[in-house]
Coordinates of C-alpha atoms in Angstrom, one line a residue:
M1 CA 0.0 0.0 -0.1
S2 CA 1.5 3.3 -1.1
G3 CA 1.8 6.3 1.1
R4 CA -0.8 8.1 -0.7
A5 CA -3.2 5.1 -0.5
R6 CA -2.6 5.0 3.1
G7 CA -3.4 8.7 3.4
V8 CA -6.7 8.3 1.3
L9 CA -7.6 5.4 3.8
L10 CA -6.9 7.5 6.8
V11 CA -9.1 10.4 5.5
L12 CA -12.0 8.3 4.6
C13 CA -11.7 6.5 8.1
G14 CA -11.7 10.0 9.7
A15 CA -14.9 10.8 7.8
I16 CA -16.7 7.7 8.9
F17 CA -15.5 8.2 12.4
L18 CA -16.8 11.6 12.3
E19 CA -20.3 10.6 11.3
G20 CA -20.2 7.7 14.2
I21 CA -19.1 10.3 17.0
D22 CA -21.6 12.9 15.6
V23 CA -24.6 10.6 16.2
A24 CA -23.5 9.2 19.5
M25 CA -22.4 12.5 21.0
L26 CA -25.8 14.0 20.3
N27 CA -27.7 11.1 21.9
V28 CA -25.8 11.5 25.1
A29 CA -26.3 15.3 25.2
L30 CA -30.2 15.3 24.5
P31 CA -31.1 15.7 28.3
S32 CA -28.9 18.7 28.7
I33 CA -30.1 20.2 25.3
R34 CA -33.8 19.8 26.5
A35 CA -33.0 21.3 29.8
E36 CA -31.4 24.5 28.5
L37 CA -33.7 25.1 25.3
G38 CA -36.9 23.9 27.2
L39 CA -37.8 21.5 24.3
S40 CA -40.8 19.3 24.6
T41 CA -40.5 15.5 24.3
A42 CA -41.9 15.5 20.9
M43 CA -39.4 18.2 19.8
L44 CA -36.5 16.3 21.4
S45 CA -37.5 13.1 19.6
G46 CA -37.8 15.1 16.4
V47 CA -34.2 16.2 16.7
V48 CA -33.1 12.5 16.4
S49 CA -35.8 11.6 13.9
A50 CA -34.8 14.6 11.6
Y51 CA -31.2 13.0 11.2
V52 CA -32.8 9.5 10.5
L53 CA -35.2 11.1 7.9
G54 CA -32.4 12.9 6.0
Y55 CA -29.9 10.0 6.2
G56 CA -32.5 7.2 5.3
G57 CA -34.4 9.1 2.9
F58 CA -31.4 10.3 0.6
M59 CA -28.9 7.5 1.1
L60 CA -29.8 5.5 -2.0
L61 CA -29.8 8.8 -4.2
G62 CA -26.5 9.8 -2.5
G63 CA -24.9 6.5 -3.4
R64 CA -25.8 6.8 -7.1
A65 CA -24.9 10.4 -7.3
A66 CA -21.5 9.5 -6.3
D67 CA -21.3 7.0 -9.2
L68 CA -22.8 9.5 -11.9
Y69 CA -21.1 12.9 -10.8
G70 CA -17.8 11.9 -9.4
R71 CA -17.0 10.3 -5.9
R72 CA -14.5 12.8 -5.0
R73 CA -16.7 15.8 -5.9
T74 CA -19.6 14.2 -4.1
F75 CA -17.6 13.5 -1.1
L76 CA -16.1 17.0 -0.6
T77 CA -19.4 18.9 -1.4
W78 CA -21.4 17.3 1.0
L79 CA -18.4 17.1 3.7
V80 CA -18.6 21.1 3.6
V81 CA -22.4 20.9 4.0
F82 CA -21.8 18.6 7.0
L83 CA -19.4 21.1 8.4
V84 CA -21.7 24.2 8.1
F85 CA -24.8 22.6 9.5
S86 CA -23.1 21.0 12.4
G87 CA -21.9 24.5 13.2
L88 CA -25.5 25.7 12.9
G89 CA -26.6 23.2 15.4
G90 CA -24.2 24.5 18.0
F91 CA -25.5 28.0 17.7
A92 CA -29.2 26.9 18.0
T93 CA -31.4 28.8 20.4
E94 CA -34.6 27.3 19.3
G95 CA -35.9 23.8 18.5
W96 CA -36.6 24.5 14.8
T97 CA -33.1 25.4 14.3
L98 CA -31.9 22.0 15.7
L99 CA -34.4 20.2 13.5
L100 CA -33.0 22.0 10.3
A101 CA -29.5 21.3 11.2
R102 CA -30.0 17.7 12.0
F103 CA -32.1 17.1 8.9
V104 CA -29.5 18.7 6.5
T105 CA -26.7 17.0 8.3
G106 CA -28.3 13.8 8.0
V107 CA -28.8 14.4 4.0
A108 CA -25.1 15.5 3.9
A109 CA -24.0 12.1 5.5
A110 CA -26.3 10.3 3.1
F111 CA -24.2 11.6 0.2
M112 CA -20.9 11.7 1.8
T113 CA -20.9 8.2 3.4
P114 CA -21.4 6.0 0.4
A115 CA -19.0 8.2 -1.7
G116 CA -16.4 7.5 0.8
L117 CA -16.9 3.9 0.8
S118 CA -17.0 3.7 -2.9
I119 CA -13.8 5.5 -3.1
I120 CA -12.1 2.7 -1.1
T121 CA -13.7 -0.1 -3.0
T122 CA -12.5 1.5 -6.4
S123 CA -9.1 2.5 -5.0
F124 CA -8.1 -0.9 -3.6
E125 CA -8.0 -4.0 -5.9
E126 CA -10.7 -6.6 -5.0
G127 CA -8.9 -9.1 -2.7
P128 CA -6.9 -9.0 0.4
K129 CA -5.8 -5.4 0.1
R130 CA -9.4 -4.3 -0.2
D131 CA -10.7 -6.6 2.5
K132 CA -7.9 -5.2 5.0
A133 CA -8.9 -1.7 3.9
L134 CA -12.7 -2.2 4.4
L135 CA -12.0 -4.1 7.8
F136 CA -10.1 -1.0 9.0
Y137 CA -12.6 1.3 7.7
A138 CA -15.4 -0.6 9.4
G139 CA -13.5 -0.8 12.7
T140 CA -13.1 3.0 12.8
A141 CA -16.9 3.4 12.1
A142 CA -17.6 1.3 15.1
G143 CA -15.0 2.9 17.2
G144 CA -16.3 6.2 16.3
F145 CA -19.9 5.4 17.7
T146 CA -18.5 3.7 20.8
L147 CA -16.0 6.5 21.7
G148 CA -18.5 9.1 20.8
L149 CA -20.5 8.1 23.8
V150 CA -17.7 8.7 26.2
I151 CA -16.5 11.8 24.3
G152 CA -20.1 13.4 24.4
G153 CA -20.3 12.7 27.9
L154 CA -17.3 14.6 28.7
L155 CA -18.1 17.5 26.3
T156 CA -21.6 17.7 27.5
R157 CA -20.2 18.3 31.1
I158 CA -18.5 21.5 29.7
D159 CA -21.2 22.8 27.3
W160 CA -23.4 20.7 25.2
R161 CA -22.9 23.0 22.1
W162 CA -19.3 21.2 22.0
V163 CA -21.2 18.3 20.6
F164 CA -21.7 20.3 17.6
F165 CA -18.8 22.2 17.4
T166 CA -16.3 19.2 17.6
P167 CA -17.4 17.8 14.4
V168 CA -17.0 21.2 12.7
L169 CA -13.3 21.1 13.8
L170 CA -12.7 17.5 12.7
S171 CA -14.6 18.2 9.3
A172 CA -12.3 21.1 8.6
V173 CA -9.1 18.8 9.3
I174 CA -10.5 16.0 7.0
L175 CA -11.6 18.5 4.4
L176 CA -8.0 20.1 3.9
A177 CA -6.5 16.5 3.8
A178 CA -9.1 15.3 1.4
L179 CA -8.5 18.2 -0.9
W180 CA -4.8 17.3 -1.1
L181 CA -4.9 13.3 -1.0
I182 CA -8.1 12.2 -2.8
K183 CA -8.0 12.3 -6.6
E184 CA -11.0 11.6 -8.9
P185 CA -10.2 8.2 -10.7
V186 CA -9.9 8.2 -14.6
V187 CA -13.1 6.4 -15.7
R188 CA -12.6 4.4 -18.9
E189 CA -16.4 4.3 -19.8
R190 CA -18.4 7.1 -18.7
V191 CA -21.7 6.4 -17.1
P192 CA -24.5 8.1 -18.9
R193 CA -25.5 11.1 -17.0
R194 CA -29.0 11.8 -18.3
A195 CA -31.0 12.9 -15.4
D196 CA -33.4 10.6 -14.1
F197 CA -35.6 13.1 -12.2
A198 CA -38.6 11.0 -11.9
G199 CA -36.6 8.2 -10.3
A200 CA -34.9 10.5 -7.9
V201 CA -38.0 12.0 -6.8
T202 CA -39.9 8.8 -6.3
V203 CA -37.0 6.8 -4.5
T204 CA -36.5 9.7 -2.2
A205 CA -40.1 10.2 -1.6
A206 CA -40.4 6.4 -0.7
M207 CA -37.3 6.2 1.6
L208 CA -38.7 9.4 3.4
L209 CA -42.1 8.1 3.9
I210 CA -41.0 4.6 5.1
A211 CA -38.4 6.2 7.3
Y212 CA -41.1 8.5 8.9
A213 CA -43.4 5.5 9.4
V214 CA -40.7 3.6 11.1
V215 CA -39.9 6.5 13.3
R216 CA -43.5 6.9 14.2
L217 CA -43.4 3.2 15.5
E218 CA -41.7 4.7 18.6
H219 CA -44.9 6.4 19.6
P220 CA -47.9 4.0 19.4
G221 CA -49.8 6.5 21.6
Q222 CA -50.2 8.9 18.9
G223 CA -52.4 6.8 16.8
W224 CA -51.7 4.4 13.9
G225 CA -53.3 6.5 11.1
W226 CA -50.4 8.4 10.0
T227 CA -48.1 5.4 10.5
V228 CA -50.1 3.3 8.2
A229 CA -50.7 6.1 5.5
S230 CA -46.9 6.8 5.4
F231 CA -46.0 3.0 5.0
A232 CA -48.7 2.9 2.3
G233 CA -47.4 5.9 0.6
G234 CA -43.9 4.9 0.8
A235 CA -44.8 1.4 -0.7
A236 CA -46.8 3.3 -3.5
A237 CA -43.8 5.6 -4.3
L238 CA -41.5 2.5 -4.3
V239 CA -43.8 0.7 -6.8
A240 CA -43.6 3.8 -9.1
F241 CA -40.0 4.1 -8.8
V242 CA -39.5 0.5 -9.9
A243 CA -42.0 0.9 -12.9
I244 CA -40.0 4.1 -13.9
E245 CA -36.6 2.3 -13.8
R246 CA -37.6 -0.7 -15.8
R247 CA -38.6 1.5 -18.7
L248 CA -35.5 3.8 -18.8
P249 CA -32.4 2.9 -20.9
A250 CA -30.1 4.7 -18.2
P251 CA -32.1 4.3 -14.9
L252 CA -30.8 5.8 -11.8
V253 CA -30.6 2.3 -10.1
R254 CA -30.1 -0.8 -12.2
L255 CA -32.7 -3.0 -10.7
G256 CA -30.6 -6.1 -11.8
I257 CA -28.0 -5.5 -9.1
L258 CA -30.6 -7.1 -6.7
K259 CA -30.4 -10.3 -8.4
S260 CA -27.1 -10.9 -6.6
G261 CA -27.8 -13.2 -3.8
P262 CA -24.8 -12.4 -1.6
L263 CA -25.6 -8.7 -1.8
V264 CA -29.2 -9.1 -0.9
R265 CA -28.4 -11.5 2.0
A266 CA -25.7 -9.2 3.2
N267 CA -28.1 -6.2 3.3
A268 CA -30.9 -8.1 4.9
S269 CA -28.3 -9.3 7.6
A270 CA -27.0 -5.8 8.1
L271 CA -30.5 -4.4 8.6
L272 CA -31.4 -7.0 11.3
F273 CA -27.9 -6.7 13.0
A274 CA -27.9 -2.9 13.1
G275 CA -31.3 -3.0 14.5
S276 CA -30.4 -5.5 17.3
F277 CA -27.2 -3.6 18.1
F278 CA -28.9 -0.1 18.4
G279 CA -32.0 -1.4 20.0
F280 CA -29.9 -3.1 22.7
Q281 CA -27.7 -0.2 23.3
F282 CA -30.8 2.1 23.8
L283 CA -32.4 -0.3 26.3
V284 CA -29.1 -0.6 28.2
T285 CA -28.7 3.2 28.3
L286 CA -32.4 3.6 29.6
Y287 CA -32.0 0.7 32.2
L288 CA -28.7 2.2 33.6
Q289 CA -29.7 5.9 33.7
E290 CA -33.5 5.8 34.4
L291 CA -33.7 2.7 36.5
R292 CA -30.4 2.5 38.0
G293 CA -29.6 6.2 38.4
W294 CA -26.2 6.0 36.7
S295 CA -24.8 9.2 35.3
T296 CA -24.2 9.9 31.6
L297 CA -20.4 9.4 31.8
E298 CA -20.7 6.2 34.0
T299 CA -23.2 4.8 31.4
S300 CA -20.8 5.7 28.6
L301 CA -18.0 4.0 30.3
A302 CA -20.0 0.9 31.0
L303 CA -20.6 0.7 27.1
L304 CA -17.0 1.2 26.3
A305 CA -16.1 -2.5 26.3
V306 CA -18.0 -3.0 23.3
G307 CA -15.6 -0.8 21.4
V308 CA -13.1 -3.7 21.5
D309 CA -14.1 -4.1 18.0
A310 CA -12.2 -0.9 16.8
V311 CA -9.0 -2.8 17.8
L312 CA -10.0 -6.4 16.7
A313 CA -11.6 -5.5 13.3
P314 CA -8.4 -4.3 11.5
T315 CA -6.1 -6.8 13.2
V316 CA -7.8 -10.2 14.0
T317 CA -10.7 -10.2 11.7
P318 CA -8.6 -10.0 8.3
R319 CA -6.8 -13.3 9.5
L320 CA -10.1 -15.0 10.2
V321 CA -11.6 -14.1 6.9
A322 CA -8.5 -15.2 5.1
K323 CA -8.7 -18.7 6.9
F324 CA -12.4 -19.2 7.1
G325 CA -14.1 -17.0 4.5
H326 CA -16.3 -13.9 4.8
T327 CA -19.7 -15.8 5.4
R328 CA -18.4 -18.2 8.2
V329 CA -16.9 -15.1 10.1
I330 CA -20.2 -13.2 9.6
F331 CA -22.2 -16.1 11.0
A332 CA -19.9 -16.3 14.0
G333 CA -20.2 -12.8 14.7
L334 CA -24.0 -12.9 14.5
V335 CA -24.2 -15.9 16.9
L336 CA -21.9 -14.2 19.3
A337 CA -24.3 -11.1 19.1
A338 CA -27.2 -13.3 19.8
G339 CA -25.4 -14.9 22.8
A340 CA -24.6 -11.4 24.2
Y341 CA -28.3 -10.4 24.1
A342 CA -29.2 -13.7 25.8
L343 CA -26.8 -13.3 28.5
F344 CA -28.4 -10.0 29.2
L345 CA -32.1 -11.3 29.4
P346 CA -32.1 -11.9 33.1
L347 CA -30.9 -8.4 34.3
G348 CA -32.0 -7.6 37.8
L349 CA -32.5 -4.3 39.7
D350 CA -29.1 -4.7 41.5
W351 CA -26.8 -6.0 38.8
T352 CA -23.3 -5.2 39.2
Y353 CA -21.2 -4.2 36.1
A354 CA -19.4 -7.6 36.5
A355 CA -22.7 -9.4 35.5
M356 CA -23.1 -7.0 32.6
F357 CA -19.6 -7.2 31.3
P358 CA -19.9 -10.7 29.5
S359 CA -22.5 -9.2 27.3
M360 CA -20.6 -6.1 26.6
I361 CA -17.4 -7.7 25.6
T362 CA -19.3 -10.6 23.7
L363 CA -21.3 -8.1 21.7
G364 CA -17.9 -6.2 20.9
L365 CA -16.4 -9.5 19.6
G366 CA -19.6 -10.3 17.5
F367 CA -19.5 -6.7 16.0
A368 CA -15.8 -7.1 15.1
L369 CA -16.6 -10.3 13.2
A370 CA -19.8 -9.3 11.6
Y371 CA -19.6 -5.6 10.6
G372 CA -16.7 -5.3 8.3
P373 CA -17.3 -8.5 6.5
L374 CA -20.8 -7.5 5.8
T375 CA -19.5 -4.4 4.2
I376 CA -17.1 -6.5 2.0
V377 CA -19.8 -9.0 0.9
A378 CA -22.3 -6.2 0.0
T379 CA -19.8 -4.6 -2.4
E380 CA -17.8 -7.7 -3.7
G381 CA -18.3 -8.4 -7.3
I382 CA -20.2 -5.3 -8.0
A383 CA -19.1 -3.5 -11.1
E384 CA -16.9 -0.3 -10.5
D385 CA -19.5 2.1 -11.9
E386 CA -22.0 0.8 -9.4
Q387 CA -19.9 0.8 -6.2
G388 CA -21.6 4.0 -4.9
L389 CA -25.1 2.3 -5.4
A390 CA -23.8 -0.8 -3.6
G391 CA -22.6 1.3 -0.7
G392 CA -25.9 3.3 -0.8
L393 CA -28.0 0.1 -0.5
L394 CA -25.7 -1.2 2.4
Y395 CA -25.9 2.1 4.5
T396 CA -29.6 2.3 3.8
A397 CA -30.0 -1.1 5.2
F398 CA -27.9 -0.1 8.3
Q399 CA -29.9 3.0 8.9
F400 CA -33.3 1.4 8.4
G401 CA -32.2 -1.4 10.6
A402 CA -31.2 1.0 13.2
A403 CA -34.4 3.0 13.2
L404 CA -36.6 -0.3 13.1
G405 CA -34.7 -1.7 16.1
L406 CA -35.1 1.5 18.1
S407 CA -38.7 1.9 17.3
T408 CA -39.5 -1.8 18.0
V409 CA -37.8 -1.9 21.3
T410 CA -39.4 1.3 22.4
A411 CA -42.9 0.1 21.5
V412 CA -42.4 -3.2 23.3
N413 CA -41.0 -1.4 26.3
V414 CA -43.8 1.1 26.5
A415 CA -46.4 -1.8 26.1
A416 CA -45.0 -3.8 28.9
L417 CA -44.3 -0.9 31.5
G418 CA -47.3 -2.0 33.7
D419 CA -48.2 0.0 36.8
G420 CA -44.9 2.2 36.6
S421 CA -43.0 0.5 39.6
R422 CA -39.4 -0.3 39.3
E423 CA -40.2 -4.0 39.0
A424 CA -42.7 -3.3 36.2
A425 CA -40.2 -1.0 34.4
L426 CA -37.6 -4.1 34.8
G427 CA -40.2 -6.4 33.3
G428 CA -40.7 -3.9 30.4
F429 CA -36.8 -3.9 29.8
R430 CA -36.9 -7.8 29.7
A431 CA -39.5 -7.9 27.3
A432 CA -38.1 -5.4 24.9
L433 CA -34.5 -7.3 25.1
V434 CA -36.2 -10.2 23.2
V435 CA -36.4 -7.9 20.2
P436 CA -32.5 -7.6 19.7
L437 CA -32.2 -11.3 20.3
V438 CA -34.7 -12.2 17.6
M439 CA -33.1 -9.9 15.1
A440 CA -29.7 -11.3 15.7
V441 CA -31.1 -14.8 15.2
L442 CA -32.9 -14.1 12.2
A443 CA -29.6 -12.3 10.7
A444 CA -27.7 -15.5 11.6
I445 CA -30.3 -17.7 9.8
I446 CA -30.1 -15.6 6.7
T447 CA -26.2 -15.7 6.8
G448 CA -26.3 -19.4 7.4
T449 CA -28.5 -20.1 4.5
G450 CA -25.9 -18.3 2.3
R451 CA -23.2 -20.3 3.8
Q452 CA -25.1 -23.5 3.0
R453 CA -25.8 -22.3 -0.6
G454 CA -22.1 -21.6 -1.0
S455 CA -21.0 -24.9 0.4
T456 CA -23.2 -26.7 -1.9
K457 CA -22.0 -24.7 -4.9
D458 CA -18.4 -25.3 -4.0
A459 CA -19.1 -29.1 -3.6
R460 CA -21.0 -29.2 -7.0
L461 CA -18.0 -27.4 -8.7
A462 CA -15.4 -29.7 -7.1
S463 CA -17.5 -32.7 -8.2
D464 CA -17.6 -31.4 -11.7
E465 CA -13.8 -30.9 -11.8
A466 CA -13.3 -34.3 -10.6
I467 CA -15.0 -35.9 -13.6
P468 CA -12.7 -36.3 -16.5
A469 CA -13.6 -34.9 -19.7
S470 CA -14.9 -37.3 -22.3

């Protein structure tokens, strides 16, 4: 790996680290933001949901834009937007300013993230070098989210506005390095740039409506009318999008990419895995802070053990992948994650951290094994001019999975709260903890099915090769 290649990888890892800590730090700072600005619960929830809507709604479009209009240009442009609107959030004095800032920041991340991933997949030749680069990239992403919890807790003690200003400083450093190091690759065959406005509008509308419907699942008390209508509208827009793309000679999204079994299985597993992880983390945070009375910093430190994946993903996981293959390593990671959630099911009102630690460290191991290889499988074998699209599909799966996991555990927890006593609250947490376990098991089943198909295919090929030609 040349010096410039290392530099490019570090810049892109810095960008995905930035995206991770931005989300994590805000989650930690929400109570302080509400206290100073006097936000209602609905407005505070909207601050989180605005980012999800922007990110999930524009991710697919952002990934394809990187393929069509240049990965470097897309990455740099939206990094600047990310920088500006992170700063706007830091200067907010009213709720609507925060809503606007978080929505546009989410849109910026939706364009920036798949562009960064596609720069890696097109800069490194498919094989061990790309695998190692992607595993390092994935480890940095996971480490950013885990460390962001601790950093956010420390910054919030100073002033919650630094949760917004810190990403501005990091963005500026990454931008300067990216301008110097990242070069737009020479494309042998230009992708047709005919604007597919109808496709862009319908797919974005579909993603926004579905994301909004998923977010509304967190608030079952507000009625199901808008939720059902949003799901129905999103589904209708998605059907219209598919019909439009089938007729166009140069569609925004080539639907044939979805015929790749490994890609579809990787995205389905990624959606379920992300849902289980974020749902579990959310429940643990509520359990420690609201039921046990732990401080924000104590809670962040308790979750720090999960960050072991930031060390293991770029060091141990590549060796395991080289020896056992991507699918087996992903399967092992998902099984470990399911085991971690199962270990946490019998939690009590007086659990010590020693009782929680096995779940935390096991989940960190599972994340180290599953997250990076899922990124590899979701982009492996995809044509260079569709790497942005593949990245967009993957991060859409991650984002919708996270939103679905959070919404589902919230709905189950609220439904099982009972009379409001501490024992009833504990019962609500135990009931909701079943959701991450089920999601992880389903992800393992999907991955295991792919592993079985791959083994059958390999055996058939070996058998064919053993038969001498007549």
